[in-house]
Coordinates of C-alpha atoms in Angstrom, one line a residue:
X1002 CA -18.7 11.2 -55.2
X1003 CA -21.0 11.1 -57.9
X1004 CA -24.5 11.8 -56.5
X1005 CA -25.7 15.3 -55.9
X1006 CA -26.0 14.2 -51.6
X1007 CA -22.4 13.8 -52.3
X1008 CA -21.8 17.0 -53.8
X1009 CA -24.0 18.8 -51.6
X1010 CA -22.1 17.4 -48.4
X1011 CA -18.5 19.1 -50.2
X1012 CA -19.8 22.2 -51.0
X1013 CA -21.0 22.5 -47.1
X1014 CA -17.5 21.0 -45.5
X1015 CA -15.4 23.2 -48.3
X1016 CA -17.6 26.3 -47.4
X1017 CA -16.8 25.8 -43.6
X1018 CA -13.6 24.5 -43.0
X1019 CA -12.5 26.5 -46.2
X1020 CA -14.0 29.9 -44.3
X1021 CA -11.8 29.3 -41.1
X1022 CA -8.8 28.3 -43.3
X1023 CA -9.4 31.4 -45.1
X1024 CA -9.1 33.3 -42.5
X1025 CA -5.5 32.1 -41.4
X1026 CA -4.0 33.4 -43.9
X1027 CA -6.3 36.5 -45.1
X1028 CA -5.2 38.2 -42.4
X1029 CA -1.5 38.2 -42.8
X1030 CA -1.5 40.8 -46.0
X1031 CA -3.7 43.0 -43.6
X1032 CA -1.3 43.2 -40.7
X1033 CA 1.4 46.1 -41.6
X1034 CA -2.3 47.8 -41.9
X1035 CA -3.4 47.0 -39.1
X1036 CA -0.7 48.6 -37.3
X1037 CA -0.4 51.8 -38.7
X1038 CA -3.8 52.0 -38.9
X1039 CA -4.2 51.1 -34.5
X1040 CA -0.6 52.2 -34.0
X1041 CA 0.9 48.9 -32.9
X1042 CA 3.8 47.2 -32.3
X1043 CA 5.2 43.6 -33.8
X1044 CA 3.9 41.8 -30.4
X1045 CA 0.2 42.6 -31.4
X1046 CA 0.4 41.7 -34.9
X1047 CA 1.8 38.5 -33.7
X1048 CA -1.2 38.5 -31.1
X1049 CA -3.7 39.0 -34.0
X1050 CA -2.5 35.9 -35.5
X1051 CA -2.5 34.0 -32.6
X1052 CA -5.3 34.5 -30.7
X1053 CA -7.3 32.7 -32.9
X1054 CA -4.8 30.3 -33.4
X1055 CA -4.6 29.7 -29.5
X1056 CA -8.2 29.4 -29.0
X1057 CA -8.4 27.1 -32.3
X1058 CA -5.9 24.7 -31.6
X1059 CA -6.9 24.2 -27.5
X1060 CA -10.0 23.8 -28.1
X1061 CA -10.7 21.8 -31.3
X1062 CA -10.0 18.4 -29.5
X1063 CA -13.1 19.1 -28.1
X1064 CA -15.0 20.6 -30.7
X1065 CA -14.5 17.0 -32.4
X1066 CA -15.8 15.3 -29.5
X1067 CA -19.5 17.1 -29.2
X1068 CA -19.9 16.9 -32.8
X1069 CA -19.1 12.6 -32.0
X1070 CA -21.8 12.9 -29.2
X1071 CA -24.4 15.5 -30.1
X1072 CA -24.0 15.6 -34.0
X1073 CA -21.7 16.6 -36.5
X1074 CA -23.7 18.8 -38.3
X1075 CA -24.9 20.1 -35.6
X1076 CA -21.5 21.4 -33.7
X1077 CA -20.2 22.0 -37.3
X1078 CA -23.5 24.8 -37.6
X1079 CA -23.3 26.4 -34.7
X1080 CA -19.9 26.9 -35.1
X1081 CA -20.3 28.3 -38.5
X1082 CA -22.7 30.8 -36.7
X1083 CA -20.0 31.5 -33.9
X1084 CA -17.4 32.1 -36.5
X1085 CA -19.2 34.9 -38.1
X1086 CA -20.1 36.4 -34.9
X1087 CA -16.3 36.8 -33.8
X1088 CA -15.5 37.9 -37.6
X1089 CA -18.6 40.7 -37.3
X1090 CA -16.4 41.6 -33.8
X1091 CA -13.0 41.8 -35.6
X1092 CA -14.4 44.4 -38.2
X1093 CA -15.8 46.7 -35.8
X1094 CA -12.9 46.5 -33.4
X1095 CA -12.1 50.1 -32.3
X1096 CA -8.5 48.9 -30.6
X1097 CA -6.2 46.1 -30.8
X1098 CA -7.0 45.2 -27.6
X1099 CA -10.9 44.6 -28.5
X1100 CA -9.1 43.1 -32.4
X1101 CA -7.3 39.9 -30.3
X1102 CA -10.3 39.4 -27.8
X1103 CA -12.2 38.6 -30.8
X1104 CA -9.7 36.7 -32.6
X1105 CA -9.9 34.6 -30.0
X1106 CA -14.0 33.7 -30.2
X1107 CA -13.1 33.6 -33.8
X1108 CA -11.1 30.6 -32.7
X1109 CA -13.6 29.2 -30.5
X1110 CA -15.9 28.6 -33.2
X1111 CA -12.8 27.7 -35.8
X1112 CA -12.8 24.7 -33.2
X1113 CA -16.1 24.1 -33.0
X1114 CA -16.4 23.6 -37.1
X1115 CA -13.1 22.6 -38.3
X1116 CA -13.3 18.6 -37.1
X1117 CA -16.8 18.6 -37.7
X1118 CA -16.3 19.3 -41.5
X1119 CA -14.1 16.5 -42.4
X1120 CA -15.9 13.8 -39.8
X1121 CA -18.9 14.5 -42.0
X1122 CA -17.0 13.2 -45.6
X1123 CA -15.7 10.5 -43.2
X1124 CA -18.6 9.3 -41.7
X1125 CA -20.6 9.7 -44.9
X1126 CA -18.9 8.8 -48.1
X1127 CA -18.4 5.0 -49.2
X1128 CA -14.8 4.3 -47.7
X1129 CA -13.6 3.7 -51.7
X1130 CA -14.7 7.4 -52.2
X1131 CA -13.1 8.6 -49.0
X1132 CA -9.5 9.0 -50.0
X1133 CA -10.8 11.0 -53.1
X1134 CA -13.3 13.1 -51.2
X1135 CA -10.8 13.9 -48.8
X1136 CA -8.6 15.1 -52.1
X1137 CA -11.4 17.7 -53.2
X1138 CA -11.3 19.0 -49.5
X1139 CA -8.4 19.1 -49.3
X1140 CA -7.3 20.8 -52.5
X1141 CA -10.8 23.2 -52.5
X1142 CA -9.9 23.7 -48.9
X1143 CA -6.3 24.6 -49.6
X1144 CA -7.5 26.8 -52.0
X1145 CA -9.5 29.0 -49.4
X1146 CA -6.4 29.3 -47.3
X1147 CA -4.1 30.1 -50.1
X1148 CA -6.4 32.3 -52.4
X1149 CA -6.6 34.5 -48.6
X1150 CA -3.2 36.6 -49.3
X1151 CA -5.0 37.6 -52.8
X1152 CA -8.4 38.0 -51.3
X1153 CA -7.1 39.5 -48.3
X1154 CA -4.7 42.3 -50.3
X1155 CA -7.5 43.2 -52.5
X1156 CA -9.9 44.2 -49.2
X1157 CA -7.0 46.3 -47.6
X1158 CA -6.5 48.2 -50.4
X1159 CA -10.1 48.6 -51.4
X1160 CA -13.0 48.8 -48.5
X1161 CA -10.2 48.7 -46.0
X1162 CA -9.0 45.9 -43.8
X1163 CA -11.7 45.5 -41.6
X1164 CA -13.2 43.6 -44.4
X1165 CA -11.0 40.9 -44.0
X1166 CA -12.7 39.8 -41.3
X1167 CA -16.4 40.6 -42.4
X1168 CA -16.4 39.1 -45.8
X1169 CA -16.5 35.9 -43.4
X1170 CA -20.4 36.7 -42.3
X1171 CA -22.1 36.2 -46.0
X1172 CA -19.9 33.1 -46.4
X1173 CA -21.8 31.8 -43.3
X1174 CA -24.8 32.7 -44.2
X1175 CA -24.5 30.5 -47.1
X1176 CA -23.2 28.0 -46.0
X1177 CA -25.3 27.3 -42.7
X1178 CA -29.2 26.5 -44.9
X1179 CA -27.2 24.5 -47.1
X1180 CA -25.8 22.5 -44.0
X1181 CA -29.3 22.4 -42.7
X1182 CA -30.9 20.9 -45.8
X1183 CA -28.5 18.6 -47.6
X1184 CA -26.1 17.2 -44.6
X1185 CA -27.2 14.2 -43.0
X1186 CA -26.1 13.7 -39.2
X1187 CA -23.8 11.6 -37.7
X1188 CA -23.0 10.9 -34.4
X1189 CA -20.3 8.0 -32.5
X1190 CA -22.5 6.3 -30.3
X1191 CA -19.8 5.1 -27.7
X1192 CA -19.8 8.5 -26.7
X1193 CA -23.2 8.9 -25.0
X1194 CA -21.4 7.8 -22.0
X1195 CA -18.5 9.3 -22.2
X1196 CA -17.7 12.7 -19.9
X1197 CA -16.0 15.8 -21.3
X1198 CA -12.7 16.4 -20.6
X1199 CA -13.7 20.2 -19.8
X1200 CA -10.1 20.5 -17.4
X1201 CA -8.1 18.8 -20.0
X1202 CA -9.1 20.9 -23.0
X1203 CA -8.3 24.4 -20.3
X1204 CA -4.8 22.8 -19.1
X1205 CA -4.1 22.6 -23.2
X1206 CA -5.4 26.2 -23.9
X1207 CA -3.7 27.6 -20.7
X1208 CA -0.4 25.6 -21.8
X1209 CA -0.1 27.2 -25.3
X1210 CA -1.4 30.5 -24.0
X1211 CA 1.5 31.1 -21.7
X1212 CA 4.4 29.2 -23.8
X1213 CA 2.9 31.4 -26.5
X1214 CA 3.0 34.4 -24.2
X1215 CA 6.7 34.3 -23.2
X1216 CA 7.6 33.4 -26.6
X1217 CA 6.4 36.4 -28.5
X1218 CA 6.9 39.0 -25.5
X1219 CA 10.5 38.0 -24.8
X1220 CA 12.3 40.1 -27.5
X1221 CA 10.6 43.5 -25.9
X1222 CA 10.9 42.2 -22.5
X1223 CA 13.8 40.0 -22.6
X1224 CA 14.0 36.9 -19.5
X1225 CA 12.3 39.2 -17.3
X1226 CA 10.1 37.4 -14.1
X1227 CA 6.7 37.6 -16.8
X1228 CA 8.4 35.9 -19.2
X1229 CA 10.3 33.4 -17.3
X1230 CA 7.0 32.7 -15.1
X1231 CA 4.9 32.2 -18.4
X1232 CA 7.2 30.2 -19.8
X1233 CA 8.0 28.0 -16.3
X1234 CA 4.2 27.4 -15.9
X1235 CA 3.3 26.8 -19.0
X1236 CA 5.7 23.8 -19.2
X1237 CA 4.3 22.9 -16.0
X1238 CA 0.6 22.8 -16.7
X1239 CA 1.5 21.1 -20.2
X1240 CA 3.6 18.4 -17.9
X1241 CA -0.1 18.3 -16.0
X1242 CA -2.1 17.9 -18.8
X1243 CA -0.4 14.9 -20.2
X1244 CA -0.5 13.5 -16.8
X1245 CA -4.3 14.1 -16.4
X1246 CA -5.3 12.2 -19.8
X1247 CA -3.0 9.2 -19.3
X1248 CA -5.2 8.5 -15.7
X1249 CA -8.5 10.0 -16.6
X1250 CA -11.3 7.1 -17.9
X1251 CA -12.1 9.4 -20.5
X1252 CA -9.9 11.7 -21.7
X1253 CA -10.0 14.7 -24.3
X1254 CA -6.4 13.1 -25.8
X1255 CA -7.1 9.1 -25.8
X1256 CA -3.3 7.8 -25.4
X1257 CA -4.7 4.7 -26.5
X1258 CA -5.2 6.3 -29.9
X1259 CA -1.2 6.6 -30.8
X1260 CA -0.7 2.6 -30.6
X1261 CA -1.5 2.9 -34.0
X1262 CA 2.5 4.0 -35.5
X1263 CA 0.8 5.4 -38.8
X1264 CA -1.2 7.9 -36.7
X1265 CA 1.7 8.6 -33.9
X1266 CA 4.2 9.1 -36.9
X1267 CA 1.9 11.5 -39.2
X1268 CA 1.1 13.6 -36.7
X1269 CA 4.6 14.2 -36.0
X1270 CA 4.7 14.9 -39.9
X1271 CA 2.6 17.4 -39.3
X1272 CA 3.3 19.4 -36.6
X1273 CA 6.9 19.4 -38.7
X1274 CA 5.4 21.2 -42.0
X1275 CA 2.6 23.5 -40.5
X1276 CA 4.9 24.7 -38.0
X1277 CA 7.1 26.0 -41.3
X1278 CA 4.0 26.8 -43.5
X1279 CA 2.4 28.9 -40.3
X1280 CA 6.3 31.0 -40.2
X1281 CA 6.5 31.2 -43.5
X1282 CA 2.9 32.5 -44.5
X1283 CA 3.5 35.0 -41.4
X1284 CA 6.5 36.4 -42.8
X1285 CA 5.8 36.2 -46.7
X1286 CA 3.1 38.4 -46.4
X1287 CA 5.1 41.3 -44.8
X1288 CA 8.0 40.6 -46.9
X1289 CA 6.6 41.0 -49.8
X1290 CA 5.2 44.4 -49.0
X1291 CA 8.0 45.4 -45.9
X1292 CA 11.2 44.9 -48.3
X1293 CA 9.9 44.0 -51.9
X1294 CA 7.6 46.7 -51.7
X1295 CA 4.5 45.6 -52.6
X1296 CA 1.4 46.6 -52.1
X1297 CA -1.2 44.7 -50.3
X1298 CA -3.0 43.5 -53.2
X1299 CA 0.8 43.0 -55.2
X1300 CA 1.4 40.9 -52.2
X1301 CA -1.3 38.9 -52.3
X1302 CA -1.7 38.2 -56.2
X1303 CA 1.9 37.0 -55.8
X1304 CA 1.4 34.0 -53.6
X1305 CA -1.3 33.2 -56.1
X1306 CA 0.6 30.4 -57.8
X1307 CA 0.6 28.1 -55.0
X1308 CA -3.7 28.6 -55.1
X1309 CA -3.8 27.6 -58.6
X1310 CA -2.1 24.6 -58.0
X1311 CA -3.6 23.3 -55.6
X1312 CA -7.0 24.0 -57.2
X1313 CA -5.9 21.7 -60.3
X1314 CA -3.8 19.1 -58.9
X1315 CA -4.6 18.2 -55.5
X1316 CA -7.4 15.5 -55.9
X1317 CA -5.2 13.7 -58.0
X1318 CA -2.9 13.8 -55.3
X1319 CA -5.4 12.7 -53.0
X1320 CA -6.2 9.5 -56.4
X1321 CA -2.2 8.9 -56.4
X1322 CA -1.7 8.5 -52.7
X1323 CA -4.7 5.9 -52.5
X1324 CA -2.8 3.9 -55.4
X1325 CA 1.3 4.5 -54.3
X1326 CA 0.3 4.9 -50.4
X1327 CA 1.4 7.3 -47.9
X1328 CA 5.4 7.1 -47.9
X1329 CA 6.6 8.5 -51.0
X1330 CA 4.3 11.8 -51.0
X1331 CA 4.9 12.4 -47.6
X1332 CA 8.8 12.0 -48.4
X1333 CA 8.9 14.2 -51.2
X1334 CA 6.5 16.7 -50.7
X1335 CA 7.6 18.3 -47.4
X1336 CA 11.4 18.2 -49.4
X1337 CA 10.0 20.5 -52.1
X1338 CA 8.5 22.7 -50.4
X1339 CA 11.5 23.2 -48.2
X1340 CA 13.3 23.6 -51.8
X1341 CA 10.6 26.6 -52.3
X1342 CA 11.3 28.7 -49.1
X1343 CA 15.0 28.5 -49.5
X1344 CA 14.5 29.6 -52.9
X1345 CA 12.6 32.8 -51.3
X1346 CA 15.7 34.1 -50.3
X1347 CA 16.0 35.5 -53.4
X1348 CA 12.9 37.6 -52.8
X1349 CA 14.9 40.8 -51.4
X1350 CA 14.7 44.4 -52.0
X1351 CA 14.2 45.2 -55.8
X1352 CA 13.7 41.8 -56.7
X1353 CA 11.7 40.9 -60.3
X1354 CA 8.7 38.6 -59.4
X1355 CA 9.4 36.1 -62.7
X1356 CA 13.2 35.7 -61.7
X1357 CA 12.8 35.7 -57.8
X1358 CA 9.4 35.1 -56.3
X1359 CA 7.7 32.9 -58.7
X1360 CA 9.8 30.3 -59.3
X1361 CA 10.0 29.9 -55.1
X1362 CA 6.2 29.7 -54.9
X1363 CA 6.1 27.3 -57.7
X1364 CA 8.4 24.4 -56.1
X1365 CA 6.4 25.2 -52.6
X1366 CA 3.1 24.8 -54.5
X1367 CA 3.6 21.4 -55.7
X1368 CA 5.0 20.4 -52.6
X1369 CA 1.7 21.6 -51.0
X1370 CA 0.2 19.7 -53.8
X1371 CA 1.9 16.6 -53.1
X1372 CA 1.7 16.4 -49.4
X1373 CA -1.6 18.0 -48.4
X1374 CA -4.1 15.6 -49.2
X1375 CA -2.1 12.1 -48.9
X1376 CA -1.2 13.5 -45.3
X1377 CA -4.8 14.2 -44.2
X1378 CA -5.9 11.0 -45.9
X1379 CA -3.5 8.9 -44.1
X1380 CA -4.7 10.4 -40.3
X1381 CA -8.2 9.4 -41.3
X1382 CA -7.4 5.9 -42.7
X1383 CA -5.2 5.0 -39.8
X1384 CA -7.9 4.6 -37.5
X1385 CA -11.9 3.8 -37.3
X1386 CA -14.8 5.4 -38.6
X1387 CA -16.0 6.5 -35.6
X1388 CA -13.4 8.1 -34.2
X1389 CA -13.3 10.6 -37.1
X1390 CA -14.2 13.4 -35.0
X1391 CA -11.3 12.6 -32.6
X1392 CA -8.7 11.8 -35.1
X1393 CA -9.5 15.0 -37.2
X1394 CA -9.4 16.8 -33.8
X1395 CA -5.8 16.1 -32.8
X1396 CA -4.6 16.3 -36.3
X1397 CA -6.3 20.0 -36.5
X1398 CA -4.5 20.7 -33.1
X1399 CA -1.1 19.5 -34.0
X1400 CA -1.3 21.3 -37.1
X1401 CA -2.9 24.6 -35.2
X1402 CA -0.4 24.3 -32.5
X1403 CA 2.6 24.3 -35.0
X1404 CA 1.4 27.0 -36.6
X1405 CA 1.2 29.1 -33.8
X1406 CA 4.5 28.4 -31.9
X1407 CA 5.7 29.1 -35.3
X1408 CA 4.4 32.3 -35.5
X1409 CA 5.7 33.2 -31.8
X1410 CA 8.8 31.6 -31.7
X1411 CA 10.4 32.1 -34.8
X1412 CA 11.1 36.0 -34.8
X1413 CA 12.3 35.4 -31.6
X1414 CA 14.8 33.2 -33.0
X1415 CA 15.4 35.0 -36.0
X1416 CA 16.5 38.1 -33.7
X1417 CA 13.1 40.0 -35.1
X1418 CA 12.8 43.3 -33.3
X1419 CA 9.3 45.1 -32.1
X1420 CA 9.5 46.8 -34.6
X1421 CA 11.3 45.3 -37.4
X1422 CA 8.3 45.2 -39.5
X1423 CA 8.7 49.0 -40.0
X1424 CA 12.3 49.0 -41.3
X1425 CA 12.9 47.0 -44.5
X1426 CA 16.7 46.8 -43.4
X1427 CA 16.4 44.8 -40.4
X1428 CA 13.0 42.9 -41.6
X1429 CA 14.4 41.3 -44.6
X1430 CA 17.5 40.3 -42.2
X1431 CA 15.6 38.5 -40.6
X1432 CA 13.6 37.0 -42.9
X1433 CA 17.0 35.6 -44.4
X1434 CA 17.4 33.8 -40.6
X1435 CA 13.9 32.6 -40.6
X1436 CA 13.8 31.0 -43.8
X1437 CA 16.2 27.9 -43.3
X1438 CA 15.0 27.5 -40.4
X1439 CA 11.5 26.3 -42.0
X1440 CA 13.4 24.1 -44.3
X1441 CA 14.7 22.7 -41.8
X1442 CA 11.3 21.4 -40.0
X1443 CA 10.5 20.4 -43.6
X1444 CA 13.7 18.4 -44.0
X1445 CA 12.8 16.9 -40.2
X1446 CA 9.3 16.0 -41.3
X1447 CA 10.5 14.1 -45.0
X1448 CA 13.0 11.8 -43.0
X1449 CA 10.1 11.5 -40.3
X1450 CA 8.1 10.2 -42.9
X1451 CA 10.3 8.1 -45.1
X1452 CA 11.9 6.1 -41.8
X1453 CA 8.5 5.7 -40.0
X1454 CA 5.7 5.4 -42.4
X1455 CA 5.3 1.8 -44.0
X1456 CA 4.8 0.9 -47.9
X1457 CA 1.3 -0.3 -48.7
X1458 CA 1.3 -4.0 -47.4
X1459 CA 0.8 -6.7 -50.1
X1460 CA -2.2 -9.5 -50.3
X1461 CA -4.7 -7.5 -47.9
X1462 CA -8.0 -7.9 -49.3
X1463 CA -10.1 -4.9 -50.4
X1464 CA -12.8 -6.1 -47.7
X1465 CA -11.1 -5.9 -44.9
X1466 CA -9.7 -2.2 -45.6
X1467 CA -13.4 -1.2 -46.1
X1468 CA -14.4 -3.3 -42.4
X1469 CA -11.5 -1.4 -41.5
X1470 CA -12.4 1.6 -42.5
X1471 CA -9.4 2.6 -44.2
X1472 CA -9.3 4.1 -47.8
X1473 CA -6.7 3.7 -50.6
X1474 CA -3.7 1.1 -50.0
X1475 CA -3.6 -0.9 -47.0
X1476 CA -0.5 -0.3 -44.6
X1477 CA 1.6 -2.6 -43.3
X1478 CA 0.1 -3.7 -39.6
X1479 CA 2.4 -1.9 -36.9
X1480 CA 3.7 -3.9 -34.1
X1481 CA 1.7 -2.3 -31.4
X1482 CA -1.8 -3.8 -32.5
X1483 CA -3.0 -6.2 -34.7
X1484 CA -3.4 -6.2 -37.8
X1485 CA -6.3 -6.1 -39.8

């Protein structure tokens, strides 16, 4: 952590991954724009979102298993390149239909660099500098994606929204020399043998694409034989999928890789928490400027709290999970920021940002604070070295996936109309439905965590954690495999 390689290898991974996670949330304080501006309904904005979320989160599984075979950096660059291609596409698009189309290469190359950029701290940092590298990724990472509502208001009401998208291609072309020059490569080599699972990764794309499909186009089209046949094949090809990698040799989704309960059980942590962070970010956005009645860049300098504090506190976070282990953060954080989006509620029409927003976005920052980085640490450290790549892959695509049934599903079940987001009656109705119902996958994810995740184990040597590959405090041995 203290060597300029070291430095130069977080600048790279935060310039990457903290592009695509960026671009998450940037483009939630553009959408009421973008539909006035391409005369749309609440489906497409919810297609905007998701397309590169779809495309992201089926694909990234195998995006983290080139980069294992052909090179980390490698995948991780030319994904960087792809990325800015798609985000060059999205600020030209003349329609909405040409807008989601490339969303979803957007995605494509999300996938592509996302598991690349945290493989490479894995794979390259001394394991007692992991857990604390991960924290600066984390937190500078979080950042990117939090600092997007600010960045993302302040393009829509200057240049114009299509700059949300293209600030993306001077990021890249920063960040792809530095990559080149100061990133070493890193590669598994037990997977020169190893076929792609090229049918596996399209059954998971096709899956979410269709669940996705019936979810946001039911409240326009109610159960009619589209949605119902989306939604019936859908959970058929996902019931193929997960038949196809427990019998394939070698499979995009290794079962073998959830003996370990650690990994199993913070996975389901996390599909819990993004699934509420990807509704609420959604719907904060258009909140704030549908009923509150801010403008873009209002909007987006009001979620600004929760950027600063991950900036300052969340490497510490990452420093206080290594010492206190996994359970207690992962408890308490997902509780707070459950605490914060219930305290939203109070963000209705004229509502004063000191009484109403800003103490909400306070409690969810240092929940965000608290939870991000022990959580991501803990994937990482619950499995080998190298099968970084893979591990980062499926925790990227649980969190991806969340997010974007999130995003479809919950305006569906908060009774959100096709055009809700042009009445600031019926939106902020809704958003007073929606709301609890992200606490509640917080609450789910806290008692997840504090019934399944183990306190760090006593009298195991600092060696064998480092063999191991495992940073910060050993965890008790589950009972599926042995222990260190």
């Amino acid at each position: 952590m203290g060597t300029a390689p070291g430095r130069w290898v977080l600048l790279t991974t935060v310039l990457g991954s903290g592009m695509a996670l960026l671009d998450s949330t940037v483009v939630n304080v553009a959408l009421p724009h973008i539909g006035t501006d391409l005369d749309t309904d609440m489906a497409v904005l919810q297609w905007t979102v998701n397309a590169y979320m779809l495309t992201l989160a089926g694909l990234i599984l195998l995006g983290g298993a080139l980069g294992d075979r052909y090179g980390r950096r490698k995948v991780f660059v030319i994904g960087v390149v792809w990325f800015a291609a798609g985000s060059l596409l999205c600020g030209l698009a003349p329609n909405a239909g040409v807008l989601i189309a490339a969303r979803a290469l957007q995605g494509i190359g999300g996938a592509l660099l996302t598991p690349g950029s945290l493989a490479i701290i894995q794979a390259g940092f001394h394991p007692d500098d992991r857990a604390r590298a991960v924290g600066v990724w984390s937190g500078l990472g979080g950042v990117g994606a939090a600092v997007g509502p600010f960045l993302g208001g302040w393009l829509v009401d200057g240049p114009g929204w299509r700059w949300v998208f293209l600030i993306n291609v001077p990021l890249a072309a920063l960040c792809v020399p530095v990559a080149l020059r100061h990133v070493p490569e890193s590669r598994d080599p037990r997977t020169h043998t190893a076929r792609f699972d090229v049918m596996g990764a399209a059954l998971g794309a096709l899956t979410l694409a269709l669940v996705t499909y019936a979810l946001i186009e039911a409240p326009g089209q109610g159960s009619s034989r589209l949605v119902v046949g989306a939604a019936v094949a859908g959970l058929g090809l996902g019931a193929a999928f997960v038949r196809r990698e427990r019998h394939l040799a070698d499979p995009m989704l290794p079962p073998d890789i959830f003996r370990s309960r650690v990994f199993t059980t913070v996975n389901a942590v996390t599909v819990c928490v993004y699934a509420a962070f990807g509704g609420f970010f959604f719907l904060a956005a258009l909140q704030l400027q549908v009923v509150v009645g801010y403008s873009a860049l209002g909007a987006g300098a009001a979620l600004l709290p929760t950027t600063v504090l991950m900036l300052l506190l969340s490497a510490r976070s990452g420093e206080l999970g290594q010492r206190i282990g996994p359970r207690i953060p992962l408890t308490v954080g997902p509780l707070l920021c459950a605490a914060g989006m219930l305290l939203m509620l109070r963000a209705g029409e004229h509502a004063a940002y000191v009484r109403d927003v800003l103490p909400a976005l306070l409690v969810l920052g240092l929940g965000m604070v608290t939870l991000v980085a022990p959580l991501t640490a803990t994937v990482l450290g619950s499995v080998d070295v190298g099968r970084a790549g893979l591990a980062s892959g499926i925790n990227n695509a649980a969190a991806r996936a969340a997010g974007l049934i999130a995003v479809a599903a919950l305006p569906l079940a908060a009774g959100m109309g096709p055009e809700a987001y042009r009445s600031a009656a019926e939106f902020g109705a809704t958003f007073r439905r929606a709301m609890p119902m992200c606490a509640g996958a917080l609450a789910l994810a806290s008692l997840i965590a504090f019934l399944a995740v183990r306190r760090p184990a006593d009298g195991v040597v600092p060696e064998c954690r480092v063999q191991c590959g495992v940073s910060g405090p050993a965890l008790e041995p589950d009972h599926d495999e042995p222990a260190p």
